[in-house]
Short mmCIF file of C-alpha atoms in Angstrom, two decimals:
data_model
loop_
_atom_site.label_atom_id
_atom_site.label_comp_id
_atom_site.label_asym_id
_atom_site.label_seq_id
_atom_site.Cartn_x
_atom_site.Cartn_y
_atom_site.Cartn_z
CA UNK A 26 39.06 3.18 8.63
CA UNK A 27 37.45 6.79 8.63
CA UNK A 28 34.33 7.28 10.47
CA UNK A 29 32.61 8.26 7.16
CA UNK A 30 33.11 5.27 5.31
CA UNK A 31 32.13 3.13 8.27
CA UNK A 32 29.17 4.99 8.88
CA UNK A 33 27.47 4.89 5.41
CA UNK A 34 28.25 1.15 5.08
CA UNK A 35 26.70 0.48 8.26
CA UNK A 36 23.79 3.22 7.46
CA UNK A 37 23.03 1.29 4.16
CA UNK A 38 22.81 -2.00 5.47
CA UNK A 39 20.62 -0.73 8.77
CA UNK A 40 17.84 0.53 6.22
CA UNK A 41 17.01 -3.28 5.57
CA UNK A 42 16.58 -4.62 8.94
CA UNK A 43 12.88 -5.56 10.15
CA UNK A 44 11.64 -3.24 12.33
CA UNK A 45 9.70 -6.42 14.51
CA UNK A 46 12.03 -8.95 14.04
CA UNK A 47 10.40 -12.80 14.53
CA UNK A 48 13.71 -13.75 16.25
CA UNK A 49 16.27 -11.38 17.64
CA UNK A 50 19.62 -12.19 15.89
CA UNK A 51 17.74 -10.62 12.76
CA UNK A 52 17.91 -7.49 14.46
CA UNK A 53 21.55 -7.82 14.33
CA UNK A 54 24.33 -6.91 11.96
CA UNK A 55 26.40 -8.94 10.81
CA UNK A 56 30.47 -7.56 10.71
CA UNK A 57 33.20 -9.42 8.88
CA UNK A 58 36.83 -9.20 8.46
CA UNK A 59 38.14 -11.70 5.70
CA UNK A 60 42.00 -10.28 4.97
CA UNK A 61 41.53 -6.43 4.27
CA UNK A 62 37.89 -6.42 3.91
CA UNK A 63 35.01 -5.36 6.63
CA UNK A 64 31.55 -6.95 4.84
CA UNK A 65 28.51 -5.20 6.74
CA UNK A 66 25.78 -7.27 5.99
CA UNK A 67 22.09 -7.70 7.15
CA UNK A 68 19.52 -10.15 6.36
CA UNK A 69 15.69 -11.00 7.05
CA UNK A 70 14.64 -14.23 4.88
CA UNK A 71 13.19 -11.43 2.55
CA UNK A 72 15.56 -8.76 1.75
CA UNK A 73 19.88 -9.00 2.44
CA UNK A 74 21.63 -5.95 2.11
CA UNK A 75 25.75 -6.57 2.03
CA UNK A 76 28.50 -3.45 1.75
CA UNK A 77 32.23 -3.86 1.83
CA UNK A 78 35.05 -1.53 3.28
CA UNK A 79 38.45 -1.87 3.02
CA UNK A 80 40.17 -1.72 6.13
CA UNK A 81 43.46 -2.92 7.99
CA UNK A 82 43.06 -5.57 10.20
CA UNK A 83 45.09 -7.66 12.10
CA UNK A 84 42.71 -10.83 11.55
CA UNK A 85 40.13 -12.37 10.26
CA UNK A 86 36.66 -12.94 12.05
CA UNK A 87 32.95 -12.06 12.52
CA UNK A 88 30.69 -10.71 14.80
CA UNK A 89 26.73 -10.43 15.17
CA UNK A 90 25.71 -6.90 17.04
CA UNK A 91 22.65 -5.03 17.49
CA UNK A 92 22.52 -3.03 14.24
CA UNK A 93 20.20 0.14 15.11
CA UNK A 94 22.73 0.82 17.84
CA UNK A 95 25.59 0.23 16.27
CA UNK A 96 24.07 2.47 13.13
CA UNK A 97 23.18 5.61 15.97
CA UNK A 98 27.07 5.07 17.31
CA UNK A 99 28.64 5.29 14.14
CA UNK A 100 26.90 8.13 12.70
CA UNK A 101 27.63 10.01 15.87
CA UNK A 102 31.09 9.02 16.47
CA UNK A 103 33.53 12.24 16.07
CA UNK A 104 35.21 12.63 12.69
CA UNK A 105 38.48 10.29 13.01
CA UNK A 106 39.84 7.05 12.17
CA UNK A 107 37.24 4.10 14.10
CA UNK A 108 39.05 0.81 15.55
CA UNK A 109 36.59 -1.46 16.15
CA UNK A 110 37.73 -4.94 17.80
CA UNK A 111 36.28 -8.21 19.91
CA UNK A 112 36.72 -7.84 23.67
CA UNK A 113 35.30 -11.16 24.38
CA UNK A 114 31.58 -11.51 23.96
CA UNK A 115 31.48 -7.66 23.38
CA UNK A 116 32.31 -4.94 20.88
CA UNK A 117 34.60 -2.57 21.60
CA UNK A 118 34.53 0.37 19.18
CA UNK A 119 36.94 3.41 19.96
CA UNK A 120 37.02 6.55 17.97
CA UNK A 121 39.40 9.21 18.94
CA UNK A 122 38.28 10.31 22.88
CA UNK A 123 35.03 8.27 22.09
CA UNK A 124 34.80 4.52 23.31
CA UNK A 125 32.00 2.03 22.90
CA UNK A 126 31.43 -1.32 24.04
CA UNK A 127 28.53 -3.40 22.72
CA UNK A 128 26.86 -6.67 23.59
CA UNK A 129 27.20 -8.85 20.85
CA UNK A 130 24.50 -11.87 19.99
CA UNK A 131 24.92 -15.26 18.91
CA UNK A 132 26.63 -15.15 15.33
CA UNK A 133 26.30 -19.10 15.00
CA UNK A 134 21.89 -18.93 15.29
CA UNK A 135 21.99 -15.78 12.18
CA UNK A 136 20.76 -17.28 9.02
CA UNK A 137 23.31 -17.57 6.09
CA UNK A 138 23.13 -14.87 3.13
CA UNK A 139 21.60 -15.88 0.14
CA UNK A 140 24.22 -15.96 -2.78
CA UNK A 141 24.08 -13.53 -5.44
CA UNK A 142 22.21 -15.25 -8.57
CA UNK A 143 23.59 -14.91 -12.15
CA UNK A 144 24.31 -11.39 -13.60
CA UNK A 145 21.52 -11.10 -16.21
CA UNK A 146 22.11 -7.13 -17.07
CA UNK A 147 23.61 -3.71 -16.67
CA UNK A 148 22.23 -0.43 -16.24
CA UNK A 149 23.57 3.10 -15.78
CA UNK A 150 22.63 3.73 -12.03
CA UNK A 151 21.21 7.00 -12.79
CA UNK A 152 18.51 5.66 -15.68
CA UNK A 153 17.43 2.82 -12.99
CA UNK A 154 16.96 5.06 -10.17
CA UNK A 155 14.79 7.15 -12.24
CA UNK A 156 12.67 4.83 -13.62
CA UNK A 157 11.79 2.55 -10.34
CA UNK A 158 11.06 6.24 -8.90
CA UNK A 159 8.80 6.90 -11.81
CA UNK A 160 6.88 3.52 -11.64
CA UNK A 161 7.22 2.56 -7.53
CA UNK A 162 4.76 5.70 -6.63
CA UNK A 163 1.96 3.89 -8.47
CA UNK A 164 2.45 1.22 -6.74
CA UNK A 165 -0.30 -0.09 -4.10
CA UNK A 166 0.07 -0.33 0.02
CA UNK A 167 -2.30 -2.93 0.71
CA UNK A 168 -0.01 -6.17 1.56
CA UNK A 169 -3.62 -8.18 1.28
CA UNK A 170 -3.07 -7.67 -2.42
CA UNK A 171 0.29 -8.69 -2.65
CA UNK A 172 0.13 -8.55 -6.38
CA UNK A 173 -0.36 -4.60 -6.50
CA UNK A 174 2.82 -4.28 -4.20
CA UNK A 175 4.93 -5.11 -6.62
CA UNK A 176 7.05 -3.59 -9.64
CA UNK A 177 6.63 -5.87 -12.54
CA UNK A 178 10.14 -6.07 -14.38
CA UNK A 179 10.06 -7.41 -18.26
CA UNK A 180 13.20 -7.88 -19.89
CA UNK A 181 12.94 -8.11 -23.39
CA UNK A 182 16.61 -8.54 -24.84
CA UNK A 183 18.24 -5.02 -24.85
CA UNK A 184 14.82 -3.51 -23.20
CA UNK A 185 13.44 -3.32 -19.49
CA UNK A 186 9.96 -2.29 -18.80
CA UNK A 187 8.92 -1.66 -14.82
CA UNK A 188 5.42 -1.38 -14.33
CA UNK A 189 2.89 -0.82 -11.27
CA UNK A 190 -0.15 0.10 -10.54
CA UNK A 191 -2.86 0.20 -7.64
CA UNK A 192 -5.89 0.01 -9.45
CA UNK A 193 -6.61 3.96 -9.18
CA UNK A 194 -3.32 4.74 -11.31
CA UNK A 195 -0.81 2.75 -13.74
CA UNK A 196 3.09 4.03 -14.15
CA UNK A 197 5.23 2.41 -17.32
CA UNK A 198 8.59 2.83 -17.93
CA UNK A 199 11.05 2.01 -20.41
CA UNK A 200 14.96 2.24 -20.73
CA UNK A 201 17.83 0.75 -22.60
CA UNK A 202 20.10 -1.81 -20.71
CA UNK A 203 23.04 -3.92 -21.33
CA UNK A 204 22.00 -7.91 -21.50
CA UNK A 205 24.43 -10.34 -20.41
CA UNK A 206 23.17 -12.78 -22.99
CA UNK A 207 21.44 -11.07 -26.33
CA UNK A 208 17.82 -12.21 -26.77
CA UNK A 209 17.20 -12.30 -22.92
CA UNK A 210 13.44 -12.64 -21.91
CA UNK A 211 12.06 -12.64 -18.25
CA UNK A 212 9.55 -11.16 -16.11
CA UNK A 213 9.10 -10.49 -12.43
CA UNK A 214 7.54 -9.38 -9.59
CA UNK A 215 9.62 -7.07 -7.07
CA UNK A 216 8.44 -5.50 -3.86
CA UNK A 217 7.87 -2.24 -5.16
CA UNK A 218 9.26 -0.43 -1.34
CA UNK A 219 12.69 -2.85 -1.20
CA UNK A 220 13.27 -2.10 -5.51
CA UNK A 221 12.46 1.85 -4.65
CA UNK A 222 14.64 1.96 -1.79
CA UNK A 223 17.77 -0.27 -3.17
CA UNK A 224 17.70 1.91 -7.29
CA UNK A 225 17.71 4.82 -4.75
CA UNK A 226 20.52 4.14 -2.33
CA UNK A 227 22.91 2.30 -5.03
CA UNK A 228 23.58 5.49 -7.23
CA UNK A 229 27.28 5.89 -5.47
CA UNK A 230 29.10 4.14 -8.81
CA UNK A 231 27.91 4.43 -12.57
CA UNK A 232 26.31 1.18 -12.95
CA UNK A 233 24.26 -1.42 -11.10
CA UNK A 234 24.65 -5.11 -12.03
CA UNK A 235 20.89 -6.43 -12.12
CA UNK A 236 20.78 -10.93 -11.08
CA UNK A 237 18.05 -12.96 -11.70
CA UNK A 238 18.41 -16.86 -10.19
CA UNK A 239 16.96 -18.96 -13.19
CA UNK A 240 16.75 -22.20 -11.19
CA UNK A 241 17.53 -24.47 -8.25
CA UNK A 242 18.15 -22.95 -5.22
CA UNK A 243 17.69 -19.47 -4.95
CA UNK A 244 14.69 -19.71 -7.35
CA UNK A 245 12.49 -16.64 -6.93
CA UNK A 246 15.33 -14.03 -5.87
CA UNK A 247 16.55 -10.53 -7.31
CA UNK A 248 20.37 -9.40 -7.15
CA UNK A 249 21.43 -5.62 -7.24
CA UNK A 250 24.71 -4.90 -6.96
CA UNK A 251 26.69 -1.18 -7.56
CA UNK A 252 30.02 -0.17 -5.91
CA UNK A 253 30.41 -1.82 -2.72
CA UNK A 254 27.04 -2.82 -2.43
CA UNK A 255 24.59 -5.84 -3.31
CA UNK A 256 21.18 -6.32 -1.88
CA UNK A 257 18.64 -9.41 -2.61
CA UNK A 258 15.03 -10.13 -2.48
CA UNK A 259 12.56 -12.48 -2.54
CA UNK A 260 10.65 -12.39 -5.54
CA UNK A 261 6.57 -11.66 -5.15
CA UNK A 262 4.52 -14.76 -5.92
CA UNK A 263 1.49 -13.28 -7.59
CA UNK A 264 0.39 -12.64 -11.49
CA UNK A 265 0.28 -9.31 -12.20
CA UNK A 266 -2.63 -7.46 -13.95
CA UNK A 267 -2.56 -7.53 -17.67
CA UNK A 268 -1.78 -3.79 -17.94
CA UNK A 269 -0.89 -3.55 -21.74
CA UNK A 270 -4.53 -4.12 -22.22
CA UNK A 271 -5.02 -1.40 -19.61
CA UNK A 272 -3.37 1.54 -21.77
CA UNK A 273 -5.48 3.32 -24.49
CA UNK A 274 -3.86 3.01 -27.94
CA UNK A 275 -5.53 6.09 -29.19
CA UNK A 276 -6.99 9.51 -27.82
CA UNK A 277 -9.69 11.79 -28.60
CA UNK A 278 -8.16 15.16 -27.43
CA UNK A 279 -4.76 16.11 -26.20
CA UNK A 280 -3.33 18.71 -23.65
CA UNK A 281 0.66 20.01 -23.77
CA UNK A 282 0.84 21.49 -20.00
CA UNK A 283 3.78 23.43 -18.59
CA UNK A 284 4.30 21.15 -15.82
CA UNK A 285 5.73 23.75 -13.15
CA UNK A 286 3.14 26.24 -13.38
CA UNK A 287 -0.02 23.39 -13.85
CA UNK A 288 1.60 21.71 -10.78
CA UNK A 289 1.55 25.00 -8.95
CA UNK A 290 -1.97 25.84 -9.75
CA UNK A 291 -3.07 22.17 -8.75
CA UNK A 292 -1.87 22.59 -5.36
CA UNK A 293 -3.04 25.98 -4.50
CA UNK A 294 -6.58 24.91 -6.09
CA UNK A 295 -6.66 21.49 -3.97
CA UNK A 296 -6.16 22.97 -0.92
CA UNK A 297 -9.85 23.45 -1.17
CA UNK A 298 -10.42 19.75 -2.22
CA UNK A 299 -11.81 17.77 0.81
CA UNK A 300 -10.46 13.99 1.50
CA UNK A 301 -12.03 11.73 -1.55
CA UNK A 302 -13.43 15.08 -3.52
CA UNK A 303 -11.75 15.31 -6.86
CA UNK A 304 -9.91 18.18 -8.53
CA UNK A 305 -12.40 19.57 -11.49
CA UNK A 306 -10.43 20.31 -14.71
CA UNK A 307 -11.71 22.13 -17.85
CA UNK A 308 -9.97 21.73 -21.11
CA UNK A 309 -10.79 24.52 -23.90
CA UNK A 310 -8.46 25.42 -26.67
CA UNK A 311 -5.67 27.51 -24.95
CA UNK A 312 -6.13 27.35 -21.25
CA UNK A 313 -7.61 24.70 -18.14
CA UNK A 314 -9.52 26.34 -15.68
CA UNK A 315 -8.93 23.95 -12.32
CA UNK A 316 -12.08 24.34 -9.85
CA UNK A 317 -12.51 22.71 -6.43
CA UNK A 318 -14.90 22.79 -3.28
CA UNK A 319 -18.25 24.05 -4.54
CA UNK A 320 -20.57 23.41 -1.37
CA UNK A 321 -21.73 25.89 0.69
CA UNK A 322 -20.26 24.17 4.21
CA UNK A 323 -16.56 24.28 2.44
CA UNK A 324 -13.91 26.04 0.78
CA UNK A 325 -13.91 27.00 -3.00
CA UNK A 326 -11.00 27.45 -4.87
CA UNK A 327 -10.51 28.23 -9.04
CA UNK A 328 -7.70 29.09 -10.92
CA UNK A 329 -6.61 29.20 -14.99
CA UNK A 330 -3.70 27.70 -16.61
CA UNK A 331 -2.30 28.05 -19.96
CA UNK A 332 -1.88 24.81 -21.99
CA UNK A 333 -2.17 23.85 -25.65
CA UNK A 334 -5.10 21.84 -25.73
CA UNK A 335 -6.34 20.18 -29.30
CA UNK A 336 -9.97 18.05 -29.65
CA UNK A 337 -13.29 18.75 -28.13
CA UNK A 338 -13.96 21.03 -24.81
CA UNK A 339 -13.66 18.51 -22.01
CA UNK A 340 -14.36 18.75 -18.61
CA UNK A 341 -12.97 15.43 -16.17
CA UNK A 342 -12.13 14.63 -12.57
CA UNK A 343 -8.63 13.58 -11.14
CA UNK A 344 -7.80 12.99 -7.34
CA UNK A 345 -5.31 15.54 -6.67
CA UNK A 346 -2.99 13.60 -4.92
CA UNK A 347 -2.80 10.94 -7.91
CA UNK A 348 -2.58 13.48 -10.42
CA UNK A 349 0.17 15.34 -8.53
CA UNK A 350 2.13 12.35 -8.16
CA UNK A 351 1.99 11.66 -12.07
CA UNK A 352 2.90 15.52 -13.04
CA UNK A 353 5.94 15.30 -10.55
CA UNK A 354 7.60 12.00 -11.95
CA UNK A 355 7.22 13.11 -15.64
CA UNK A 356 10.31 14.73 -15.22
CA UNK A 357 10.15 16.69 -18.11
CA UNK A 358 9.57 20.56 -18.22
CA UNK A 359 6.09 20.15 -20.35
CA UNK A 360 3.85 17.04 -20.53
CA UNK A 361 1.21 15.41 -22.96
CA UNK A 362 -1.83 14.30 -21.35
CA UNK A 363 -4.17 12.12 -23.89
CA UNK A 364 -7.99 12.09 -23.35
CA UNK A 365 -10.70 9.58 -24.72
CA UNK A 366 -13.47 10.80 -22.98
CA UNK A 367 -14.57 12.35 -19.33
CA UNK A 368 -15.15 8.65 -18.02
CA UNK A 369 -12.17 7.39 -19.30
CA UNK A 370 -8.61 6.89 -18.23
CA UNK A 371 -6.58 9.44 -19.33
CA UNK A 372 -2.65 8.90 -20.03
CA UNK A 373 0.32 11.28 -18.93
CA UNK A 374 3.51 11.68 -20.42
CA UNK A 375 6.70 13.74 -20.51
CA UNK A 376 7.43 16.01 -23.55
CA UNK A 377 10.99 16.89 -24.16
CA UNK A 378 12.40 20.33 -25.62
CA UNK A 379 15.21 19.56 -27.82
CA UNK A 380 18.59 21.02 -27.65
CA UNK A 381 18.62 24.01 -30.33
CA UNK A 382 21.46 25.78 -32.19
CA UNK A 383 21.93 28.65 -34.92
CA UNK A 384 20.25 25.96 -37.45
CA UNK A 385 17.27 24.58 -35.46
CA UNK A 386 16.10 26.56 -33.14
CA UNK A 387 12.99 26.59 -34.42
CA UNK A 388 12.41 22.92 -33.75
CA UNK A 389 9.30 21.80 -32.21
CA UNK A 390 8.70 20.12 -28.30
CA UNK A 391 9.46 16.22 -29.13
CA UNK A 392 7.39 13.65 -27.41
CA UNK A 393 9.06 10.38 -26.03
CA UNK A 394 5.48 7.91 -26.16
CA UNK A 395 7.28 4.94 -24.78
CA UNK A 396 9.75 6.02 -22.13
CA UNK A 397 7.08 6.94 -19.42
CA UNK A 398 3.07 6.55 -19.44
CA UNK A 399 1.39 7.47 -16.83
CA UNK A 400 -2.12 6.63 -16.43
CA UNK A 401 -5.00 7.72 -14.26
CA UNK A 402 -8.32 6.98 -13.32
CA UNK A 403 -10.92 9.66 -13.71
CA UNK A 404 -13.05 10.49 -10.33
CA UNK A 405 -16.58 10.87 -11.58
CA UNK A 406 -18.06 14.55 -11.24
CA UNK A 407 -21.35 15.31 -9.05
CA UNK A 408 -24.01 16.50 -11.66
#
């Protein structure tokens, strides 16, 4: 097999190994040959990662060996064809002039994978990537509050909705997906880091197969699988916040911002901001004018932005890190923010510029309400 191959498997599987592991055979990887098949797999009672090569070998077996190691030799093994064989209770891995030889540990004490549950869905790989990206950076740090971890996933027949939040900011998304059976209806709670991390690292094919155990054993367990790759994880046990109740259904005043340039400005004006100050924003009726600092023992920083803004002059506070966040996951070239008042959250979303021809090219910015929300918490101005 070429180095390449080998090394992304083993790469891949590597990213989901503990980095304290409670016993030390699940700080191995596991390596097995079943006809002309290598499965790379790793597993940690939470999260099994699993990818396959296709190799030639002379027979079938399996080995258990130290998998940060073995991920460091592979990816800096010269660019030709790897053998990799047992040599008794070692690995012997030879790669052109290169040869290796690595202790192996005790295959018969490593837990067995959990089996992949029922195929519930499919999604294009690209569109789930996306929208756990969009969603998992609202998602909350704290493992005390294992409920804010998470990425809630709703399934509602030929619709998934992720969700997350951390109590300062909420993310929504929606997206179209393939049901295995029409009229499908379940909700979960993922680990928002292992969902981010597998949507991100499974875009090699055009689809990823989403599994959802319904019952009996493997109750509580997520499947993703995409070309050569599955990974599993334990659900989170924890009721997540009643968000829908969370989003305003109306607004007072809107903005239309040119994300690149408002971004831009943003930045350059919280430079200024100190930790926990917020970034000042002034809506009138063409333009923001973004103000931080103020004091007379720090920085001060103010800059105006262009934006169509409709409703009432409004002036409100965001934390610039928060806000940034939001404005770089709309993904869209302009976005909609909607206002109810100063005090209030207000909700970010992308706005999409058509396609125009020789008949329509005078068509007006579309807005998409459900595909991605973004809501944020105002940070209450001094005075």
């Amino acid at each position: 097999m070429t180095r390449e191959v080998l090394a992304d498997a083993v790469a891949w599987t590597a990213r989901s190994l503990p980095p304290r592991p409670s016993v030390p055979v699940l700080a191995g990887i596991l390596l097995e040959v079943d006809g002309s098949q290598l499965s790379v797999s790793g597993f940690d009672y939470e999260v099994s990662a699993r990818a396959e090569v296709d190799v030639q070998a002379g027979e079938s077996g399996r080995v258990l060996v130290p998998g940060r190691l073995l991920a460091e030799i592979t990816r800096a093994l010269p660019p030709q064809p790897v053998d990799v064989r047992a040599d008794g209770p070692r690995l012997a891995i030879t790669c052109g002039n290169a040869r290796f030889s690595l202790p192996t540990l005790p295959v018969e004490d490593y837990p067995s994978l959990p089996a992949m549950p029922s195929s519930a869905g499919v999604v294009d790989s690209d569109v789930f990537a996306e929208a756990v990206g969009q969603v998992a950076v609202a998602a909350g740090r704290d493992d005390t509050l294992p409920m804010l971890t998470g990425v809630r996933l709703e399934i509602d027949d030929d619709r998934v909705t992720l969700a997350a939040t951390d109590r300062y900011r909420l993310a929504v998304r929606e997206f179209a997906w393939r049901p295995e059976t029409p009229g499908i209806s379940a909700a979960v709670l993922v680990p928002a880091r292992t969902l981010a991390d597998a949507a991100r690292t499974l875009t090699s094919g055009p689809e990823i197969v989403v599994s959802l155990s319904s019952s009996g054993s493997g109750e509580g367990i997520l499947g993703l699988s995409g070309k050569d790759r599955q990974t599993t994880t334990r659900l989170l046990d924890a009721e997540f916040v009643k968000y829908r109740a969370i989003m305003p259904s109306e607004s007072a005043a809107h903005a239309t911002l040119p994300v690149v340039q408002f971004t831009d400005a943003a930045k350059r004006v919280a430079l200024v901001a100190e930790r926990g100050t917020p970034l000042r924003c002034e809506f009138t009726p063409g333009q923001v004018t973004l103000r931080a600092g103020g004091s007379d023992d720090e920085g001060q920083a103010e800059e105006r932005c262009d934006v169509e803004f409709e409703g009432d002059p409004l002036t409100i506070g965001f934390n610039p890190t928060f806000l940034l966040d939001g404005l770089a996951a709309v993904h869209t070239g302009r976005a909609r923010m909607d206002f109810t008042s100063p005090l209030k959250p207000a909700v970010l979303s992308g706005v999409e510029d058509p396609a125009t021809d020789d008949e329509d090219g005078g068509e007006r910015p579309v807005e998409r309400p459900g595909s991605y929300r973004y809501l944020i918490m105002p940070v209450r101005l001094p005075g």
